[in-house]
């Protein structure tokens, strides 16, 4: 085997870069969403051991809904990408391109085993540019194919070095082969098939045998002969034992091991899998020439070949059976040539056929059905055998002088057109819309799944009207086919109607989807007969109707029905918990969340929601424990950081304030554009009497959200408390520009105008504005009385105080002020107004409702705790957490607020005494 040189490596890498440079500008599409965007195994907060417990999509292998595709090493590389660039797709695509270049170079080295130098370069070039690889290279999830192929080829190359002089065994390469096979299989399951390649290589290449000798050897190892030849013993020792032992171990560790896409098959994913004989056999055999044709002529490529893309072959008279017959005849001819006749050419053909066939067997549907009809990505390794065959055939033709020039022209055209097709095909993977539309335009319009996926892409762009047309088409696209009852399509229609606020049509669509659910058969387990995602129809329907307060019980019944069908349906417990809170049944909501936690104790959102339930149950200590549990699982859980900090602040415990501040600082690191975090840091600083720090945080909150009511008011209040009343005025003006009816702001402004600016008319307008909005506002009314007194309108002041006393007959300070005013009237010779009966009622409690009095707005008003709606709906692309910025007066005050009120009460009393001294002195 000749070594490859630097020029050849440079050529291969350059060609790969030229073909796939535009893939760097593609996003996450199709399966990338589930494997990358929605996969928590990529996050640094997820323990590494979890990668070896979950499937490729982040679902525990033990769960029934698990895909059962076990590829932890591939997920580990995704995690590396996440550490480098989080969810920026360019780094993911770049690493895929690098892996494809590595595979192409290693493949060149493999080709040198069977082809001459020139032909091996041609085979590697053809492999590097072949358009069939765009799904594996440009689709990020195709990395499983790329990684597995690297170790697949490395294992084979290692095995080729296991033969020593005199047919002896070299054990180091064999041990390395076993290790590399294990690594390849942990990248993708098909990596195990390299064992078969090694077996064929050992028998027909390393030992130089052909079919006739193998038959004779088979007779020699029969029981009556009693022994086997030396070469076969070596083959057993080197090939069979180590790798078969690994395969057995792999199977025992994962009983569900297969390449299936789901533990529950759906008819529209692979219709032939649920078809009767002979339809199933005829269709599956026809898929072999279909895949071969894609390698030979990759002009029409499609990301999804399910449903009606390839119609079923239901009769022996179907003309497509001729393609199947011709394919098997051609394959048989190549097989006979490679096995019967000795020589290097037959060995090359044999190894090429093995590379094409053996890695493809797990996805062929011939031995067990898989969850797809055709998948271009699984042709990544088989295409290596195809490229070797083409290069070998070209070598034979080009050796003939008559056809030499023509062979070079044809070869150049093939490589050039393939490279251009690959470059163009990459743009199809730019977004989900471009990907699925290219399939509808170029390949077929009979695939309902494609119509659904185009609808999803439009839905993500908030183009619901156009998405609805595609979803509706998906429910009718299968002509005369039983697959027309696609539950998921009707669910998509219902969800889109809901987004368009057409609730009646949405409910009808959900009801139709619900009616298509399999009926319960006595004695048979229902869970095994339904795709888990289809049960979301109950969740979606319940979520829709619970918007109507009169139908809450009906919604609860739907949740309970879903739970009765699948007791492990976690999302049903979560949604029911939300509903029970809405129905003011926090104890039952608690039970629902505890049940969900039994199914998934590592879900931080569930612990957070349970904390909210404990807040509703008035158990703040338990709530804080559950917030802490959520943060143990996910230290960057934004809502848990925020609401636990607020809970600590409201507890009034000084020792908890440093931790509350730390969590709020972590929160603003996660959400730097959320003004609520800065506002509450400001409130904490006000509690700690750190006035300059509080001012800075409040200003940051206002910068991010100029109309932040609580931040504006509390900044003004902070200025007024620190003898900076004049700086408070422009802040109050801004507050009242956004919220002209802000009562506290009007009172504070009137107080500053009257006592600091001596602007009596301005203060009067503020208090009159309050009374226009609320004529019974005692504080505003009393302060207006003081304004009348300052204006020397004693009779107006008297009448005003009489009216105020009628509103608050037990307020002693109002009676005292009324007495002062009447004394002033008497000394001035003005006839006083007769006292009303209410004036003679003495109050016993003095309140701090004077112009100078106000209390900072409560911390909790900035954001009430919100339940996270954890969504396991397969139709959803991502889970979203919603919070509310509620800027309304809080009904309760913290311990700190009460202390502030007491301090202001003392200041108000002193103010009253000062006013009385002034009045009596006059």
Short mmCIF file of N, CA and C in Angstrom, two decimals, residues 114-192:
data_model
loop_
_atom_site.label_atom_id
_atom_site.label_comp_id
_atom_site.label_asym_id
_atom_site.label_seq_id
_atom_site.Cartn_x
_atom_site.Cartn_y
_atom_site.Cartn_z
N UNK A 114 -6.68 -1.20 -3.06
CA UNK A 114 -7.33 -1.94 -4.16
C UNK A 114 -7.16 -1.29 -5.52
N UNK A 115 -6.76 -0.01 -5.55
CA UNK A 115 -6.64 0.70 -6.82
C UNK A 115 -5.24 1.27 -6.97
N UNK A 116 -4.90 1.61 -8.21
CA UNK A 116 -3.61 2.26 -8.41
C UNK A 116 -3.69 3.71 -7.95
N UNK A 117 -2.56 4.41 -7.99
CA UNK A 117 -2.46 5.75 -7.43
C UNK A 117 -3.45 6.71 -8.09
N UNK A 118 -3.52 6.68 -9.41
CA UNK A 118 -4.40 7.61 -10.12
C UNK A 118 -5.86 7.30 -9.88
N UNK A 119 -6.23 6.04 -9.94
CA UNK A 119 -7.63 5.66 -9.76
C UNK A 119 -8.10 5.91 -8.33
N UNK A 120 -7.21 5.72 -7.35
CA UNK A 120 -7.61 5.97 -5.97
C UNK A 120 -7.89 7.45 -5.73
N UNK A 121 -7.11 8.32 -6.37
CA UNK A 121 -7.38 9.76 -6.25
C UNK A 121 -8.73 10.10 -6.88
N UNK A 122 -9.02 9.50 -8.02
CA UNK A 122 -10.31 9.74 -8.68
C UNK A 122 -11.47 9.27 -7.81
N UNK A 123 -11.32 8.08 -7.20
CA UNK A 123 -12.37 7.57 -6.32
C UNK A 123 -12.59 8.52 -5.14
N UNK A 124 -11.49 9.02 -4.55
CA UNK A 124 -11.60 9.94 -3.41
C UNK A 124 -12.22 11.26 -3.83
N UNK A 125 -11.87 11.76 -5.02
CA UNK A 125 -12.46 13.01 -5.51
C UNK A 125 -13.96 12.84 -5.74
N UNK A 126 -14.33 11.73 -6.36
CA UNK A 126 -15.75 11.47 -6.61
C UNK A 126 -16.52 11.39 -5.30
N UNK A 127 -15.90 10.75 -4.31
CA UNK A 127 -16.55 10.67 -3.00
C UNK A 127 -16.67 12.06 -2.37
N UNK A 128 -15.64 12.87 -2.50
CA UNK A 128 -15.63 14.20 -1.87
C UNK A 128 -16.71 15.11 -2.43
N UNK A 129 -17.03 14.97 -3.73
CA UNK A 129 -17.96 15.92 -4.37
C UNK A 129 -19.36 15.36 -4.56
N UNK A 130 -19.58 14.09 -4.26
CA UNK A 130 -20.86 13.46 -4.58
C UNK A 130 -22.02 14.17 -3.88
N UNK A 131 -23.05 14.60 -4.61
CA UNK A 131 -24.17 15.36 -4.02
C UNK A 131 -24.98 14.58 -2.99
N UNK A 132 -24.90 13.24 -3.04
CA UNK A 132 -25.68 12.45 -2.09
C UNK A 132 -25.24 12.71 -0.66
N UNK A 133 -24.06 13.32 -0.50
CA UNK A 133 -23.51 13.54 0.84
C UNK A 133 -23.97 14.85 1.47
N UNK A 134 -24.72 15.67 0.76
CA UNK A 134 -25.09 16.97 1.34
C UNK A 134 -25.92 16.82 2.60
N UNK A 135 -26.76 15.80 2.66
CA UNK A 135 -27.56 15.62 3.87
C UNK A 135 -26.67 15.27 5.06
N UNK A 136 -25.65 14.45 4.83
CA UNK A 136 -24.77 14.05 5.93
C UNK A 136 -23.81 15.16 6.33
N UNK A 137 -23.39 15.99 5.37
CA UNK A 137 -22.39 17.02 5.65
C UNK A 137 -23.05 18.34 6.03
N UNK A 138 -24.01 18.81 5.25
CA UNK A 138 -24.63 20.10 5.50
C UNK A 138 -25.69 20.02 6.59
N UNK A 139 -26.35 18.88 6.72
CA UNK A 139 -27.23 18.68 7.86
C UNK A 139 -26.40 18.35 9.08
N UNK A 140 -26.53 19.12 10.15
CA UNK A 140 -25.64 18.96 11.30
C UNK A 140 -25.75 17.56 11.91
N UNK A 141 -26.96 17.00 11.97
CA UNK A 141 -27.11 15.67 12.57
C UNK A 141 -26.40 14.59 11.75
N UNK A 142 -26.06 14.90 10.50
CA UNK A 142 -25.31 13.95 9.69
C UNK A 142 -23.91 13.69 10.22
N UNK A 143 -23.51 14.45 11.26
CA UNK A 143 -22.19 14.23 11.84
C UNK A 143 -22.04 12.80 12.35
N UNK A 144 -23.13 12.18 12.74
CA UNK A 144 -23.06 10.79 13.18
C UNK A 144 -22.47 9.92 12.07
N UNK A 145 -22.88 10.15 10.83
CA UNK A 145 -22.32 9.39 9.69
C UNK A 145 -20.84 9.70 9.52
N UNK A 146 -20.49 10.99 9.61
CA UNK A 146 -19.11 11.40 9.38
C UNK A 146 -18.17 10.82 10.43
N UNK A 147 -18.53 10.98 11.69
CA UNK A 147 -17.68 10.47 12.77
C UNK A 147 -17.55 8.95 12.70
N UNK A 148 -18.68 8.28 12.52
CA UNK A 148 -18.65 6.83 12.44
C UNK A 148 -17.77 6.36 11.28
N UNK A 149 -17.84 7.09 10.16
CA UNK A 149 -17.05 6.71 8.99
C UNK A 149 -15.55 6.86 9.24
N UNK A 150 -15.16 7.90 9.96
CA UNK A 150 -13.74 8.09 10.28
C UNK A 150 -13.20 6.87 11.00
N UNK A 151 -13.89 6.43 12.03
CA UNK A 151 -13.41 5.29 12.83
C UNK A 151 -13.68 3.96 12.13
N UNK A 152 -14.72 3.92 11.31
CA UNK A 152 -15.01 2.74 10.47
C UNK A 152 -13.81 2.45 9.57
N UNK A 153 -13.37 3.47 8.84
CA UNK A 153 -12.24 3.30 7.92
C UNK A 153 -10.94 3.06 8.67
N UNK A 154 -10.79 3.76 9.81
CA UNK A 154 -9.56 3.58 10.60
C UNK A 154 -9.49 2.15 11.14
N UNK A 155 -10.64 1.60 11.56
CA UNK A 155 -10.65 0.21 12.06
C UNK A 155 -10.27 -0.75 10.94
N UNK A 156 -10.78 -0.50 9.74
CA UNK A 156 -10.46 -1.39 8.63
C UNK A 156 -8.98 -1.30 8.27
N UNK A 157 -8.45 -0.07 8.22
CA UNK A 157 -7.02 0.09 7.92
C UNK A 157 -6.16 -0.59 8.98
N UNK A 158 -6.58 -0.48 10.24
CA UNK A 158 -5.83 -1.12 11.31
C UNK A 158 -5.83 -2.64 11.13
N UNK A 159 -7.00 -3.17 10.74
CA UNK A 159 -7.09 -4.63 10.57
C UNK A 159 -6.20 -5.13 9.43
N UNK A 160 -6.05 -4.32 8.39
CA UNK A 160 -5.23 -4.76 7.25
C UNK A 160 -3.77 -4.93 7.63
N UNK A 161 -3.38 -4.40 8.80
CA UNK A 161 -1.98 -4.52 9.24
C UNK A 161 -1.79 -5.66 10.25
N UNK A 162 -2.85 -6.48 10.41
CA UNK A 162 -2.78 -7.55 11.42
C UNK A 162 -2.13 -8.83 10.91
N UNK A 163 -1.80 -8.88 9.64
CA UNK A 163 -1.18 -10.08 9.08
C UNK A 163 0.33 -9.90 9.05
N UNK A 164 1.01 -10.77 9.76
CA UNK A 164 2.46 -10.70 9.82
C UNK A 164 3.12 -11.67 8.85
N UNK A 165 4.43 -11.77 8.93
CA UNK A 165 5.15 -12.73 8.06
C UNK A 165 4.68 -14.17 8.29
N UNK A 166 4.69 -14.94 7.25
CA UNK A 166 4.30 -16.36 7.33
C UNK A 166 2.88 -16.54 7.86
N UNK A 167 2.04 -15.60 7.48
CA UNK A 167 0.61 -15.70 7.85
C UNK A 167 0.38 -15.64 9.37
N UNK A 168 1.33 -15.05 10.08
CA UNK A 168 1.20 -14.93 11.54
C UNK A 168 0.25 -13.78 11.90
N UNK A 169 -0.16 -13.78 13.16
CA UNK A 169 -1.10 -12.77 13.64
C UNK A 169 -0.36 -11.68 14.41
N UNK A 170 -0.64 -10.44 14.08
CA UNK A 170 -0.12 -9.30 14.85
C UNK A 170 -1.27 -8.77 15.70
N UNK A 171 -1.14 -8.93 17.00
CA UNK A 171 -2.29 -8.67 17.88
C UNK A 171 -2.54 -7.18 18.15
N UNK A 172 -1.52 -6.36 18.10
CA UNK A 172 -1.74 -4.92 18.40
C UNK A 172 -2.75 -4.28 17.45
N UNK A 173 -2.61 -4.48 16.11
CA UNK A 173 -3.63 -3.92 15.22
C UNK A 173 -5.03 -4.48 15.46
N UNK A 174 -5.11 -5.76 15.88
CA UNK A 174 -6.42 -6.35 16.15
C UNK A 174 -7.06 -5.68 17.36
N UNK A 175 -6.25 -5.49 18.42
CA UNK A 175 -6.77 -4.81 19.61
C UNK A 175 -7.22 -3.39 19.27
N UNK A 176 -6.41 -2.70 18.44
CA UNK A 176 -6.79 -1.35 18.04
C UNK A 176 -8.06 -1.37 17.20
N UNK A 177 -8.19 -2.41 16.37
CA UNK A 177 -9.40 -2.54 15.54
C UNK A 177 -10.65 -2.66 16.42
N UNK A 178 -10.55 -3.52 17.44
CA UNK A 178 -11.70 -3.69 18.34
C UNK A 178 -12.07 -2.36 18.98
N UNK A 179 -11.07 -1.62 19.44
CA UNK A 179 -11.33 -0.31 20.06
C UNK A 179 -11.99 0.64 19.07
N UNK A 180 -11.46 0.70 17.85
CA UNK A 180 -12.00 1.61 16.84
C UNK A 180 -13.41 1.22 16.42
N UNK A 181 -13.69 -0.07 16.37
CA UNK A 181 -15.06 -0.53 16.05
C UNK A 181 -16.02 -0.05 17.13
N UNK A 182 -15.59 -0.17 18.40
CA UNK A 182 -16.44 0.29 19.50
C UNK A 182 -16.70 1.78 19.40
N UNK A 183 -15.66 2.55 19.10
CA UNK A 183 -15.82 4.01 18.97
C UNK A 183 -16.74 4.35 17.80
N UNK A 184 -16.54 3.67 16.66
CA UNK A 184 -17.39 3.90 15.49
C UNK A 184 -18.85 3.62 15.80
N UNK A 185 -19.09 2.55 16.56
CA UNK A 185 -20.47 2.17 16.90
C UNK A 185 -21.09 3.16 17.87
N UNK A 186 -20.27 3.75 18.76
CA UNK A 186 -20.79 4.76 19.69
C UNK A 186 -21.01 6.11 19.01
N UNK A 187 -20.50 6.24 17.80
CA UNK A 187 -20.81 7.43 16.99
C UNK A 187 -22.09 7.22 16.19
N UNK A 188 -22.23 6.03 15.63
CA UNK A 188 -23.48 5.61 15.00
C UNK A 188 -23.48 4.09 14.92
N UNK A 189 -24.66 3.50 15.07
CA UNK A 189 -24.77 2.06 15.23
C UNK A 189 -24.20 1.27 14.06
N UNK A 190 -24.30 1.80 12.84
CA UNK A 190 -23.83 1.06 11.67
C UNK A 190 -22.32 0.84 11.67
N UNK A 191 -21.61 1.49 12.61
CA UNK A 191 -20.17 1.28 12.68
C UNK A 191 -19.79 -0.15 12.92
N UNK A 192 -20.68 -0.94 13.52
CA UNK A 192 -20.39 -2.34 13.82
C UNK A 192 -20.22 -3.17 12.55
#
